[in-house]
Amino acid sequence: MFWPVPMYLPLLVSAALALVAPWAGRRMPPRAGTWAMVCAAVVAAGTWATELAILAFTAIGQVPLVAAQGPWSVSVLAAEDPVNRKVAAVCAGVVLVVVVSVTVASWRRGRALVDAWRECRHIAGHGELAVVDDPVPAAFAVLGVPGRVVVSSGMLRLLDAPERRALLAHERAHLRHRHHVFSLVLHLTATVDPLLRPLERAGAFAVERWADEEAGAEVADRRLVARAIARAALAASRARQAALAATGGPVPQRVQALMAPPVPRHNGATAAFAVLMAACCASLALTAHDTERLFEAAMHAHAAGAHLSAR
């Protein structure tokens, strides 16, 4: 007998991980929190999508043409299947929507990154730094090979020399640690599972905080970084798509965090991530095992029926 509760357990656990991860990530140092939230997003989205596919296949497997490829008994599979046919059909539709949504989101983000890189690659500059003659204050990092830090003449005139060093250190941290990739993964996982949208926002904030702390360590003055990003945010009047800017995210909270002592390591938050991610993997493995047993029973029934017919 196959019980329905374990079949739906991965969805419940992945939902719990999606809800707990933003809370836990904010209680960790930015770098560790970013890594933890990205890993949690991948595990939760992967569990969500795989479980939906498993639930959908219990109904797809009852299509005679599909069953003939097994081969397995449609009647036995239908009798033992713990998943309601309507639920399985809905899951199949959701999987299709997810595939289309991820494809579209990947194309849009990829095209935006390529367009930004093409726009910036011909800008004159020394090494990774490119200066644009523009009175509008702006500074952002563009991923590429190599990546570039683009800053406007208006931003350079706005800040004094120490503040410029802090701002550029922030943008270089984005390039050095490939923060664009973290942002892309968070966006795509939130496309797979809408419950991960708060985690995407929390992860984006953690990415900016990571760059803030890296800049603070480079210039040896976290308050200087706070002052630089505050002044830059007040003056900035336009955003750049597909670029990580120093004025990104909720700036007042970033400034407040820089003015406070660094966030200490939180073992409880780390444990919450580890337990929930392990629970996601374990529950998915259990469901996959039960589904395998379900189809094996149907295959054995088909084989037994074929043997009796041959006699």
PDB file of C-alpha atoms in Angstrom:
ATOM      1  CA  MET A   1       0.000   0.000   0.000  1.00  0.00           C
ATOM      2  CA  PHE A   2       1.335   3.455  -0.936  1.00  0.00           C
ATOM      3  CA  TRP A   3       0.356   6.321   1.333  1.00  0.00           C
ATOM      4  CA  PRO A   4      -0.198   9.864  -0.023  1.00  0.00           C
ATOM      5  CA  VAL A   5       1.457  11.817   2.804  1.00  0.00           C
ATOM      6  CA  PRO A   6       5.090  10.873   1.953  1.00  0.00           C
ATOM      7  CA  MET A   7       4.356  11.683  -1.694  1.00  0.00           C
ATOM      8  CA  TYR A   8       3.618  15.304  -0.797  1.00  0.00           C
ATOM      9  CA  LEU A   9       6.213  15.627   1.950  1.00  0.00           C
ATOM     10  CA  PRO A  10       8.979  17.134  -0.266  1.00  0.00           C
ATOM     11  CA  LEU A  11       6.646  19.988  -1.246  1.00  0.00           C
ATOM     12  CA  LEU A  12       5.995  20.772   2.414  1.00  0.00           C
ATOM     13  CA  VAL A  13       9.662  20.612   3.381  1.00  0.00           C
ATOM     14  CA  SER A  14      10.782  22.751   0.433  1.00  0.00           C
ATOM     15  CA  ALA A  15       8.115  25.314   1.372  1.00  0.00           C
ATOM     16  CA  ALA A  16       9.437  25.350   4.949  1.00  0.00           C
ATOM     17  CA  LEU A  17      12.981  25.886   3.643  1.00  0.00           C
ATOM     18  CA  ALA A  18      11.805  28.731   1.405  1.00  0.00           C
ATOM     19  CA  LEU A  19      10.115  30.444   4.355  1.00  0.00           C
ATOM     20  CA  VAL A  20      12.915  29.933   6.895  1.00  0.00           C
ATOM     21  CA  ALA A  21      15.893  30.701   4.624  1.00  0.00           C
ATOM     22  CA  PRO A  22      15.463  34.525   4.454  1.00  0.00           C
ATOM     23  CA  TRP A  23      15.128  34.717   8.249  1.00  0.00           C
ATOM     24  CA  ALA A  24      18.188  32.530   8.805  1.00  0.00           C
ATOM     25  CA  GLY A  25      20.267  34.217   6.099  1.00  0.00           C
ATOM     26  CA  ARG A  26      19.842  37.657   7.636  1.00  0.00           C
ATOM     27  CA  ARG A  27      21.339  36.334  10.873  1.00  0.00           C
ATOM     28  CA  MET A  28      24.611  35.285   9.247  1.00  0.00           C
ATOM     29  CA  PRO A  29      27.618  37.282   8.011  1.00  0.00           C
ATOM     30  CA  PRO A  30      26.886  38.502   4.448  1.00  0.00           C
ATOM     31  CA  ARG A  31      29.284  36.183   2.638  1.00  0.00           C
ATOM     32  CA  ALA A  32      28.169  33.068   4.516  1.00  0.00           C
ATOM     33  CA  GLY A  33      24.539  34.163   4.311  1.00  0.00           C
ATOM     34  CA  THR A  34      24.735  34.627   0.534  1.00  0.00           C
ATOM     35  CA  TRP A  35      26.209  31.176   0.002  1.00  0.00           C
ATOM     36  CA  ALA A  36      23.691  29.588   2.379  1.00  0.00           C
ATOM     37  CA  MET A  37      20.699  31.283   0.740  1.00  0.00           C
ATOM     38  CA  VAL A  38      21.834  30.426  -2.788  1.00  0.00           C
ATOM     39  CA  CYS A  39      22.375  26.777  -1.818  1.00  0.00           C
ATOM     40  CA  ALA A  40      18.998  26.718  -0.065  1.00  0.00           C
ATOM     41  CA  ALA A  41      17.330  28.239  -3.126  1.00  0.00           C
ATOM     42  CA  VAL A  42      18.847  25.607  -5.424  1.00  0.00           C
ATOM     43  CA  VAL A  43      17.828  22.746  -3.100  1.00  0.00           C
ATOM     44  CA  ALA A  44      14.309  24.100  -2.542  1.00  0.00           C
ATOM     45  CA  ALA A  45      13.693  24.810  -6.233  1.00  0.00           C
ATOM     46  CA  GLY A  46      15.186  21.480  -7.275  1.00  0.00           C
ATOM     47  CA  THR A  47      13.063  19.614  -4.737  1.00  0.00           C
ATOM     48  CA  TRP A  48       9.939  21.515  -5.779  1.00  0.00           C
ATOM     49  CA  ALA A  49      10.413  20.899  -9.518  1.00  0.00           C
ATOM     50  CA  THR A  50      11.474  17.255  -9.163  1.00  0.00           C
ATOM     51  CA  GLU A  51       8.571  16.445  -6.856  1.00  0.00           C
ATOM     52  CA  LEU A  52       6.087  18.050  -9.239  1.00  0.00           C
ATOM     53  CA  ALA A  53       7.549  15.967 -12.067  1.00  0.00           C
ATOM     54  CA  ILE A  54       7.258  12.782  -9.986  1.00  0.00           C
ATOM     55  CA  LEU A  55       3.629  13.512  -9.105  1.00  0.00           C
ATOM     56  CA  ALA A  56       2.841  14.312 -12.729  1.00  0.00           C
ATOM     57  CA  PHE A  57       4.452  11.118 -13.996  1.00  0.00           C
ATOM     58  CA  THR A  58       2.169   8.951 -11.863  1.00  0.00           C
ATOM     59  CA  ALA A  59      -0.664  10.126 -14.134  1.00  0.00           C
ATOM     60  CA  ILE A  60       1.364  10.187 -17.349  1.00  0.00           C
ATOM     61  CA  GLY A  61       2.419   6.604 -16.650  1.00  0.00           C
ATOM     62  CA  GLN A  62      -1.228   5.547 -16.838  1.00  0.00           C
ATOM     63  CA  VAL A  63      -1.478   6.585 -20.491  1.00  0.00           C
ATOM     64  CA  PRO A  64      -1.522   3.258 -22.409  1.00  0.00           C
ATOM     65  CA  LEU A  65       1.059   4.414 -24.950  1.00  0.00           C
ATOM     66  CA  VAL A  66       3.453   5.394 -22.163  1.00  0.00           C
ATOM     67  CA  ALA A  67       2.717   2.238 -20.135  1.00  0.00           C
ATOM     68  CA  ALA A  68       3.550   0.096 -23.148  1.00  0.00           C
ATOM     69  CA  GLN A  69       7.084   1.491 -23.116  1.00  0.00           C
ATOM     70  CA  GLY A  70       7.646   0.307 -19.524  1.00  0.00           C
ATOM     71  CA  PRO A  71       6.006  -2.012 -19.798  1.00  0.00           C
ATOM     72  CA  TRP A  72       3.697  -1.974 -16.764  1.00  0.00           C
ATOM     73  CA  SER A  73       0.071  -2.633 -15.918  1.00  0.00           C
ATOM     74  CA  VAL A  74      -2.138   0.459 -16.196  1.00  0.00           C
ATOM     75  CA  SER A  75      -4.854  -1.059 -14.005  1.00  0.00           C
ATOM     76  CA  VAL A  76      -2.446  -1.942 -11.178  1.00  0.00           C
ATOM     77  CA  LEU A  77      -0.760   1.461 -11.387  1.00  0.00           C
ATOM     78  CA  ALA A  78      -4.134   3.228 -11.252  1.00  0.00           C
ATOM     79  CA  ALA A  79      -5.296   1.082  -8.316  1.00  0.00           C
ATOM     80  CA  GLU A  80      -2.142   1.646  -6.255  1.00  0.00           C
ATOM     81  CA  ASP A  81      -1.446   5.262  -7.232  1.00  0.00           C
ATOM     82  CA  PRO A  82      -1.816   7.481  -4.101  1.00  0.00           C
ATOM     83  CA  VAL A  83      -1.935  10.672  -6.186  1.00  0.00           C
ATOM     84  CA  ASN A  84      -5.279  12.005  -7.343  1.00  0.00           C
ATOM     85  CA  ARG A  85      -5.441  12.170 -11.143  1.00  0.00           C
ATOM     86  CA  LYS A  86      -6.553  15.808 -11.100  1.00  0.00           C
ATOM     87  CA  VAL A  87      -3.686  16.736  -8.777  1.00  0.00           C
ATOM     88  CA  ALA A  88      -1.220  14.946 -11.024  1.00  0.00           C
ATOM     89  CA  ALA A  89      -2.630  16.755 -14.070  1.00  0.00           C
ATOM     90  CA  VAL A  90      -2.224  20.106 -12.332  1.00  0.00           C
ATOM     91  CA  CYS A  91       1.372  19.187 -11.449  1.00  0.00           C
ATOM     92  CA  ALA A  92       2.050  18.367 -15.096  1.00  0.00           C
ATOM     93  CA  GLY A  93       0.710  21.770 -16.115  1.00  0.00           C
ATOM     94  CA  VAL A  94       2.822  23.517 -13.489  1.00  0.00           C
ATOM     95  CA  VAL A  95       5.958  21.705 -14.692  1.00  0.00           C
ATOM     96  CA  LEU A  96       5.258  22.891 -18.239  1.00  0.00           C
ATOM     97  CA  VAL A  97       4.781  26.470 -17.045  1.00  0.00           C
ATOM     98  CA  VAL A  98       8.014  26.259 -15.038  1.00  0.00           C
ATOM     99  CA  VAL A  99       9.997  25.048 -18.053  1.00  0.00           C
ATOM    100  CA  VAL A 100       8.660  27.883 -20.222  1.00  0.00           C
ATOM    101  CA  SER A 101       9.169  30.497 -17.482  1.00  0.00           C
ATOM    102  CA  VAL A 102      12.757  29.456 -16.778  1.00  0.00           C
ATOM    103  CA  THR A 103      13.562  29.452 -20.486  1.00  0.00           C
ATOM    104  CA  VAL A 104      12.150  32.960 -20.934  1.00  0.00           C
ATOM    105  CA  ALA A 105      13.808  34.288 -17.761  1.00  0.00           C
ATOM    106  CA  SER A 106      17.176  32.802 -18.751  1.00  0.00           C
ATOM    107  CA  TRP A 107      16.930  34.344 -22.213  1.00  0.00           C
ATOM    108  CA  ARG A 108      16.020  37.780 -20.857  1.00  0.00           C
ATOM    109  CA  ARG A 109      18.728  37.830 -18.199  1.00  0.00           C
ATOM    110  CA  GLY A 110      21.324  36.465 -20.597  1.00  0.00           C
ATOM    111  CA  ARG A 111      20.442  38.988 -23.263  1.00  0.00           C
ATOM    112  CA  ALA A 112      20.518  41.838 -20.727  1.00  0.00           C
ATOM    113  CA  LEU A 113      23.982  40.783 -19.519  1.00  0.00           C
ATOM    114  CA  VAL A 114      25.306  40.519 -23.078  1.00  0.00           C
ATOM    115  CA  ASP A 115      23.802  43.888 -24.020  1.00  0.00           C
ATOM    116  CA  ALA A 116      25.356  45.541 -20.966  1.00  0.00           C
ATOM    117  CA  TRP A 117      28.731  43.987 -21.754  1.00  0.00           C
ATOM    118  CA  ARG A 118      28.570  45.118 -25.382  1.00  0.00           C
ATOM    119  CA  GLU A 119      27.619  48.621 -24.316  1.00  0.00           C
ATOM    120  CA  CYS A 120      30.552  48.887 -21.926  1.00  0.00           C
ATOM    121  CA  ARG A 121      33.350  47.028 -23.722  1.00  0.00           C
ATOM    122  CA  HIS A 122      34.205  49.953 -26.000  1.00  0.00           C
ATOM    123  CA  ILE A 123      34.344  52.509 -23.197  1.00  0.00           C
ATOM    124  CA  ALA A 124      37.854  53.850 -22.811  1.00  0.00           C
ATOM    125  CA  GLY A 125      39.556  53.048 -19.543  1.00  0.00           C
ATOM    126  CA  HIS A 126      42.544  51.575 -17.763  1.00  0.00           C
ATOM    127  CA  GLY A 127      42.175  47.875 -16.984  1.00  0.00           C
ATOM    128  CA  GLU A 128      38.850  47.026 -15.379  1.00  0.00           C
ATOM    129  CA  LEU A 129      37.930  50.666 -14.684  1.00  0.00           C
ATOM    130  CA  ALA A 130      36.020  52.634 -17.317  1.00  0.00           C
ATOM    131  CA  VAL A 131      34.992  56.275 -16.898  1.00  0.00           C
ATOM    132  CA  VAL A 132      31.950  57.624 -18.747  1.00  0.00           C
ATOM    133  CA  ASP A 133      31.663  61.343 -19.408  1.00  0.00           C
ATOM    134  CA  ASP A 134      28.199  61.755 -17.933  1.00  0.00           C
ATOM    135  CA  PRO A 135      27.037  64.313 -15.368  1.00  0.00           C
ATOM    136  CA  VAL A 136      24.556  61.840 -13.891  1.00  0.00           C
ATOM    137  CA  PRO A 137      26.169  60.093 -10.875  1.00  0.00           C
ATOM    138  CA  ALA A 138      26.415  56.361 -11.583  1.00  0.00           C
ATOM    139  CA  ALA A 139      28.703  53.464 -10.739  1.00  0.00           C
ATOM    140  CA  PHE A 140      28.147  49.791 -11.492  1.00  0.00           C
ATOM    141  CA  ALA A 141      29.901  46.525 -12.308  1.00  0.00           C
ATOM    142  CA  VAL A 142      29.370  44.624 -15.549  1.00  0.00           C
ATOM    143  CA  LEU A 143      30.220  40.944 -15.752  1.00  0.00           C
ATOM    144  CA  GLY A 144      32.458  39.910 -18.633  1.00  0.00           C
ATOM    145  CA  VAL A 145      35.843  38.541 -19.638  1.00  0.00           C
ATOM    146  CA  PRO A 146      37.205  40.623 -18.123  1.00  0.00           C
ATOM    147  CA  GLY A 147      34.486  42.369 -16.153  1.00  0.00           C
ATOM    148  CA  ARG A 148      34.465  46.133 -15.892  1.00  0.00           C
ATOM    149  CA  VAL A 149      33.671  48.728 -13.267  1.00  0.00           C
ATOM    150  CA  VAL A 150      31.929  51.663 -14.951  1.00  0.00           C
ATOM    151  CA  VAL A 151      31.753  55.005 -13.196  1.00  0.00           C
ATOM    152  CA  SER A 152      30.480  58.330 -14.490  1.00  0.00           C
ATOM    153  CA  SER A 153      32.357  61.618 -14.302  1.00  0.00           C
ATOM    154  CA  GLY A 154      29.411  62.939 -12.305  1.00  0.00           C
ATOM    155  CA  MET A 155      29.962  60.316  -9.619  1.00  0.00           C
ATOM    156  CA  LEU A 156      33.691  61.028  -9.475  1.00  0.00           C
ATOM    157  CA  ARG A 157      33.046  64.747  -8.983  1.00  0.00           C
ATOM    158  CA  LEU A 158      30.468  64.026  -6.281  1.00  0.00           C
ATOM    159  CA  LEU A 159      32.756  61.980  -4.012  1.00  0.00           C
ATOM    160  CA  ASP A 160      36.064  62.855  -2.436  1.00  0.00           C
ATOM    161  CA  ALA A 161      39.132  60.649  -2.928  1.00  0.00           C
ATOM    162  CA  PRO A 162      38.575  58.295   0.061  1.00  0.00           C
ATOM    163  CA  GLU A 163      34.906  57.869  -0.852  1.00  0.00           C
ATOM    164  CA  ARG A 164      35.835  57.076  -4.451  1.00  0.00           C
ATOM    165  CA  ARG A 165      38.205  54.361  -3.250  1.00  0.00           C
ATOM    166  CA  ALA A 166      35.440  52.880  -1.099  1.00  0.00           C
ATOM    167  CA  LEU A 167      32.900  52.958  -3.923  1.00  0.00           C
ATOM    168  CA  LEU A 168      35.261  51.360  -6.429  1.00  0.00           C
ATOM    169  CA  ALA A 169      36.265  48.724  -3.871  1.00  0.00           C
ATOM    170  CA  HIS A 170      32.577  47.816  -3.564  1.00  0.00           C
ATOM    171  CA  GLU A 171      32.213  47.387  -7.333  1.00  0.00           C
ATOM    172  CA  ARG A 172      35.454  45.421  -7.641  1.00  0.00           C
ATOM    173  CA  ALA A 173      34.149  43.047  -4.961  1.00  0.00           C
ATOM    174  CA  HIS A 174      31.138  42.342  -7.178  1.00  0.00           C
ATOM    175  CA  LEU A 175      33.431  41.388 -10.051  1.00  0.00           C
ATOM    176  CA  ARG A 176      35.939  39.457  -7.960  1.00  0.00           C
ATOM    177  CA  HIS A 177      33.308  37.204  -6.404  1.00  0.00           C
ATOM    178  CA  ARG A 178      31.085  36.898  -9.498  1.00  0.00           C
ATOM    179  CA  HIS A 179      28.068  38.286  -7.673  1.00  0.00           C
ATOM    180  CA  HIS A 180      26.149  38.459 -10.958  1.00  0.00           C
ATOM    181  CA  VAL A 181      26.059  34.650 -10.958  1.00  0.00           C
ATOM    182  CA  PHE A 182      24.604  34.565  -7.438  1.00  0.00           C
ATOM    183  CA  SER A 183      21.917  37.041  -8.486  1.00  0.00           C
ATOM    184  CA  LEU A 184      21.106  35.032 -11.618  1.00  0.00           C
ATOM    185  CA  VAL A 185      20.756  31.761  -9.676  1.00  0.00           C
ATOM    186  CA  LEU A 186      18.481  33.412  -7.112  1.00  0.00           C
ATOM    187  CA  HIS A 187      16.319  34.875  -9.877  1.00  0.00           C
ATOM    188  CA  LEU A 188      15.975  31.594 -11.766  1.00  0.00           C
ATOM    189  CA  THR A 189      15.166  29.569  -8.642  1.00  0.00           C
ATOM    190  CA  ALA A 190      12.482  32.113  -7.728  1.00  0.00           C
ATOM    191  CA  THR A 191      11.099  31.656 -11.245  1.00  0.00           C
ATOM    192  CA  VAL A 192      10.887  27.904 -10.613  1.00  0.00           C
ATOM    193  CA  ASP A 193       9.280  28.295  -7.181  1.00  0.00           C
ATOM    194  CA  PRO A 194       7.397  31.563  -6.440  1.00  0.00           C
ATOM    195  CA  LEU A 195       7.746  30.880  -2.703  1.00  0.00           C
ATOM    196  CA  LEU A 196      11.437  31.725  -3.131  1.00  0.00           C
ATOM    197  CA  ARG A 197      10.813  35.360  -4.106  1.00  0.00           C
ATOM    198  CA  PRO A 198      11.394  36.642  -0.541  1.00  0.00           C
ATOM    199  CA  LEU A 199      14.608  34.595  -0.529  1.00  0.00           C
ATOM    200  CA  GLU A 200      15.631  36.221  -3.819  1.00  0.00           C
ATOM    201  CA  ARG A 201      15.213  39.662  -2.247  1.00  0.00           C
ATOM    202  CA  ALA A 202      17.076  38.636   0.913  1.00  0.00           C
ATOM    203  CA  GLY A 203      19.864  37.138  -1.195  1.00  0.00           C
ATOM    204  CA  ALA A 204      20.170  40.291  -3.303  1.00  0.00           C
ATOM    205  CA  PHE A 205      20.538  42.333  -0.118  1.00  0.00           C
ATOM    206  CA  ALA A 206      23.164  39.897   1.202  1.00  0.00           C
ATOM    207  CA  VAL A 207      25.133  40.239  -2.047  1.00  0.00           C
ATOM    208  CA  GLU A 208      25.290  44.016  -1.629  1.00  0.00           C
ATOM    209  CA  ARG A 209      26.208  43.639   2.039  1.00  0.00           C
ATOM    210  CA  TRP A 210      28.983  41.210   1.062  1.00  0.00           C
ATOM    211  CA  ALA A 211      30.440  43.800  -1.308  1.00  0.00           C
ATOM    212  CA  ASP A 212      30.048  46.487   1.386  1.00  0.00           C
ATOM    213  CA  GLU A 213      32.026  44.436   3.899  1.00  0.00           C
ATOM    214  CA  GLU A 214      34.698  43.599   1.328  1.00  0.00           C
ATOM    215  CA  ALA A 215      35.063  47.307   0.575  1.00  0.00           C
ATOM    216  CA  GLY A 216      35.206  48.098   4.280  1.00  0.00           C
ATOM    217  CA  ALA A 217      38.022  45.597   4.737  1.00  0.00           C
ATOM    218  CA  GLU A 218      39.918  46.966   1.713  1.00  0.00           C
ATOM    219  CA  VAL A 219      39.808  50.601   2.824  1.00  0.00           C
ATOM    220  CA  ALA A 220      39.961  49.649   6.529  1.00  0.00           C
ATOM    221  CA  ASP A 221      36.987  51.884   7.332  1.00  0.00           C
ATOM    222  CA  ARG A 222      33.424  50.563   7.290  1.00  0.00           C
ATOM    223  CA  ARG A 223      32.006  53.990   8.142  1.00  0.00           C
ATOM    224  CA  LEU A 224      33.702  55.444   5.090  1.00  0.00           C
ATOM    225  CA  VAL A 225      31.948  52.861   2.919  1.00  0.00           C
ATOM    226  CA  ALA A 226      28.640  53.734   4.577  1.00  0.00           C
ATOM    227  CA  ARG A 227      29.176  57.413   3.820  1.00  0.00           C
ATOM    228  CA  ALA A 228      30.191  56.731   0.219  1.00  0.00           C
ATOM    229  CA  ILE A 229      27.189  54.566  -0.658  1.00  0.00           C
ATOM    230  CA  ALA A 230      24.812  56.936   1.136  1.00  0.00           C
ATOM    231  CA  ARG A 231      26.059  59.933  -0.836  1.00  0.00           C
ATOM    232  CA  ALA A 232      26.056  57.958  -4.072  1.00  0.00           C
ATOM    233  CA  ALA A 233      22.497  56.715  -3.484  1.00  0.00           C
ATOM    234  CA  LEU A 234      21.196  60.210  -2.746  1.00  0.00           C
ATOM    235  CA  ALA A 235      22.685  61.537  -5.968  1.00  0.00           C
ATOM    236  CA  ALA A 236      21.982  58.621  -8.320  1.00  0.00           C
ATOM    237  CA  SER A 237      18.935  59.164 -10.497  1.00  0.00           C
ATOM    238  CA  ARG A 238      18.919  56.231 -12.931  1.00  0.00           C
ATOM    239  CA  ALA A 239      19.534  52.493 -12.731  1.00  0.00           C
ATOM    240  CA  ARG A 240      21.406  50.163 -15.058  1.00  0.00           C
ATOM    241  CA  GLN A 241      19.791  46.891 -16.032  1.00  0.00           C
ATOM    242  CA  ALA A 242      21.851  43.711 -15.536  1.00  0.00           C
ATOM    243  CA  ALA A 243      24.457  45.622 -13.539  1.00  0.00           C
ATOM    244  CA  LEU A 244      25.285  45.487  -9.838  1.00  0.00           C
ATOM    245  CA  ALA A 245      25.418  49.029  -8.556  1.00  0.00           C
ATOM    246  CA  ALA A 246      26.689  50.371  -5.254  1.00  0.00           C
ATOM    247  CA  THR A 247      23.336  52.104  -4.863  1.00  0.00           C
ATOM    248  CA  GLY A 248      21.420  48.821  -5.195  1.00  0.00           C
ATOM    249  CA  GLY A 249      19.262  47.289  -2.508  1.00  0.00           C
ATOM    250  CA  PRO A 250      17.787  49.060   0.531  1.00  0.00           C
ATOM    251  CA  VAL A 251      20.555  51.591   1.129  1.00  0.00           C
ATOM    252  CA  PRO A 252      19.386  52.805   4.598  1.00  0.00           C
ATOM    253  CA  GLN A 253      19.593  49.247   5.958  1.00  0.00           C
ATOM    254  CA  ARG A 254      23.017  48.775   4.384  1.00  0.00           C
ATOM    255  CA  VAL A 255      24.282  51.995   5.929  1.00  0.00           C
ATOM    256  CA  GLN A 256      22.848  51.005   9.299  1.00  0.00           C
ATOM    257  CA  ALA A 257      24.579  47.609   9.092  1.00  0.00           C
ATOM    258  CA  LEU A 258      27.914  49.251   8.259  1.00  0.00           C
ATOM    259  CA  MET A 259      27.589  51.626  11.198  1.00  0.00           C
ATOM    260  CA  ALA A 260      26.949  48.689  13.555  1.00  0.00           C
ATOM    261  CA  PRO A 261      29.468  45.990  14.543  1.00  0.00           C
ATOM    262  CA  PRO A 262      29.921  43.151  12.020  1.00  0.00           C
ATOM    263  CA  VAL A 263      27.372  40.350  12.213  1.00  0.00           C
ATOM    264  CA  PRO A 264      28.811  37.421  14.209  1.00  0.00           C
ATOM    265  CA  ARG A 265      28.579  33.844  13.045  1.00  0.00           C
ATOM    266  CA  HIS A 266      25.210  32.359  14.063  1.00  0.00           C
ATOM    267  CA  ASN A 267      25.382  28.594  14.603  1.00  0.00           C
ATOM    268  CA  GLY A 268      21.608  28.323  14.971  1.00  0.00           C
ATOM    269  CA  ALA A 269      21.008  29.811  11.518  1.00  0.00           C
ATOM    270  CA  THR A 270      23.621  27.519   9.987  1.00  0.00           C
ATOM    271  CA  ALA A 271      22.004  24.511  11.633  1.00  0.00           C
ATOM    272  CA  ALA A 272      18.560  25.537  10.345  1.00  0.00           C
ATOM    273  CA  PHE A 273      19.883  25.645   6.775  1.00  0.00           C
ATOM    274  CA  ALA A 274      21.625  22.297   7.125  1.00  0.00           C
ATOM    275  CA  VAL A 275      18.658  20.506   8.698  1.00  0.00           C
ATOM    276  CA  LEU A 276      16.081  21.779   6.214  1.00  0.00           C
ATOM    277  CA  MET A 277      18.255  21.138   3.160  1.00  0.00           C
ATOM    278  CA  ALA A 278      18.988  17.617   4.396  1.00  0.00           C
ATOM    279  CA  ALA A 279      15.259  17.104   5.027  1.00  0.00           C
ATOM    280  CA  CYS A 280      14.488  18.228   1.465  1.00  0.00           C
ATOM    281  CA  CYS A 281      16.941  15.733   0.000  1.00  0.00           C
ATOM    282  CA  ALA A 282      15.812  12.904   2.304  1.00  0.00           C
ATOM    283  CA  SER A 283      12.096  13.454   1.662  1.00  0.00           C
ATOM    284  CA  LEU A 284      12.666  13.590  -2.088  1.00  0.00           C
ATOM    285  CA  ALA A 285      14.699  10.370  -1.965  1.00  0.00           C
ATOM    286  CA  LEU A 286      11.880   8.711   0.019  1.00  0.00           C
ATOM    287  CA  THR A 287       9.263   9.820  -2.497  1.00  0.00           C
ATOM    288  CA  ALA A 288      11.393   8.672  -5.425  1.00  0.00           C
ATOM    289  CA  HIS A 289      11.851   5.291  -3.745  1.00  0.00           C
ATOM    290  CA  ASP A 290       8.108   4.900  -3.128  1.00  0.00           C
ATOM    291  CA  THR A 291       7.356   5.875  -6.716  1.00  0.00           C
ATOM    292  CA  GLU A 292       9.884   3.355  -7.956  1.00  0.00           C
ATOM    293  CA  ARG A 293       8.195   0.641  -5.872  1.00  0.00           C
ATOM    294  CA  LEU A 294       4.845   1.693  -7.297  1.00  0.00           C
ATOM    295  CA  PHE A 295       6.011   1.239 -10.883  1.00  0.00           C
ATOM    296  CA  GLU A 296       7.885  -1.968 -10.052  1.00  0.00           C
ATOM    297  CA  ALA A 297       4.651  -3.466  -8.708  1.00  0.00           C
ATOM    298  CA  ALA A 298       2.879  -2.471 -11.918  1.00  0.00           C
ATOM    299  CA  MET A 299       5.692  -3.978 -14.002  1.00  0.00           C
ATOM    300  CA  HIS A 300       5.581  -7.258 -12.068  1.00  0.00           C
ATOM    301  CA  ALA A 301       1.815  -7.429 -12.539  1.00  0.00           C
ATOM    302  CA  HIS A 302       2.228  -6.872 -16.268  1.00  0.00           C
ATOM    303  CA  ALA A 303       4.908  -9.563 -16.464  1.00  0.00           C
ATOM    304  CA  ALA A 304       2.728 -12.019 -14.538  1.00  0.00           C
ATOM    305  CA  GLY A 305      -0.215 -11.315 -16.811  1.00  0.00           C
ATOM    306  CA  ALA A 306       1.910 -11.790 -19.915  1.00  0.00           C
ATOM    307  CA  HIS A 307       3.196 -15.104 -18.545  1.00  0.00           C
ATOM    308  CA  LEU A 308      -0.332 -16.414 -17.907  1.00  0.00           C
ATOM    309  CA  SER A 309      -1.417 -15.334 -21.366  1.00  0.00           C
ATOM    310  CA  ALA A 310       1.521 -17.186 -22.906  1.00  0.00           C
ATOM    311  CA  ARG A 311       0.449 -20.373 -21.085  1.00  0.00           C
TER     312      ARG A 311
END
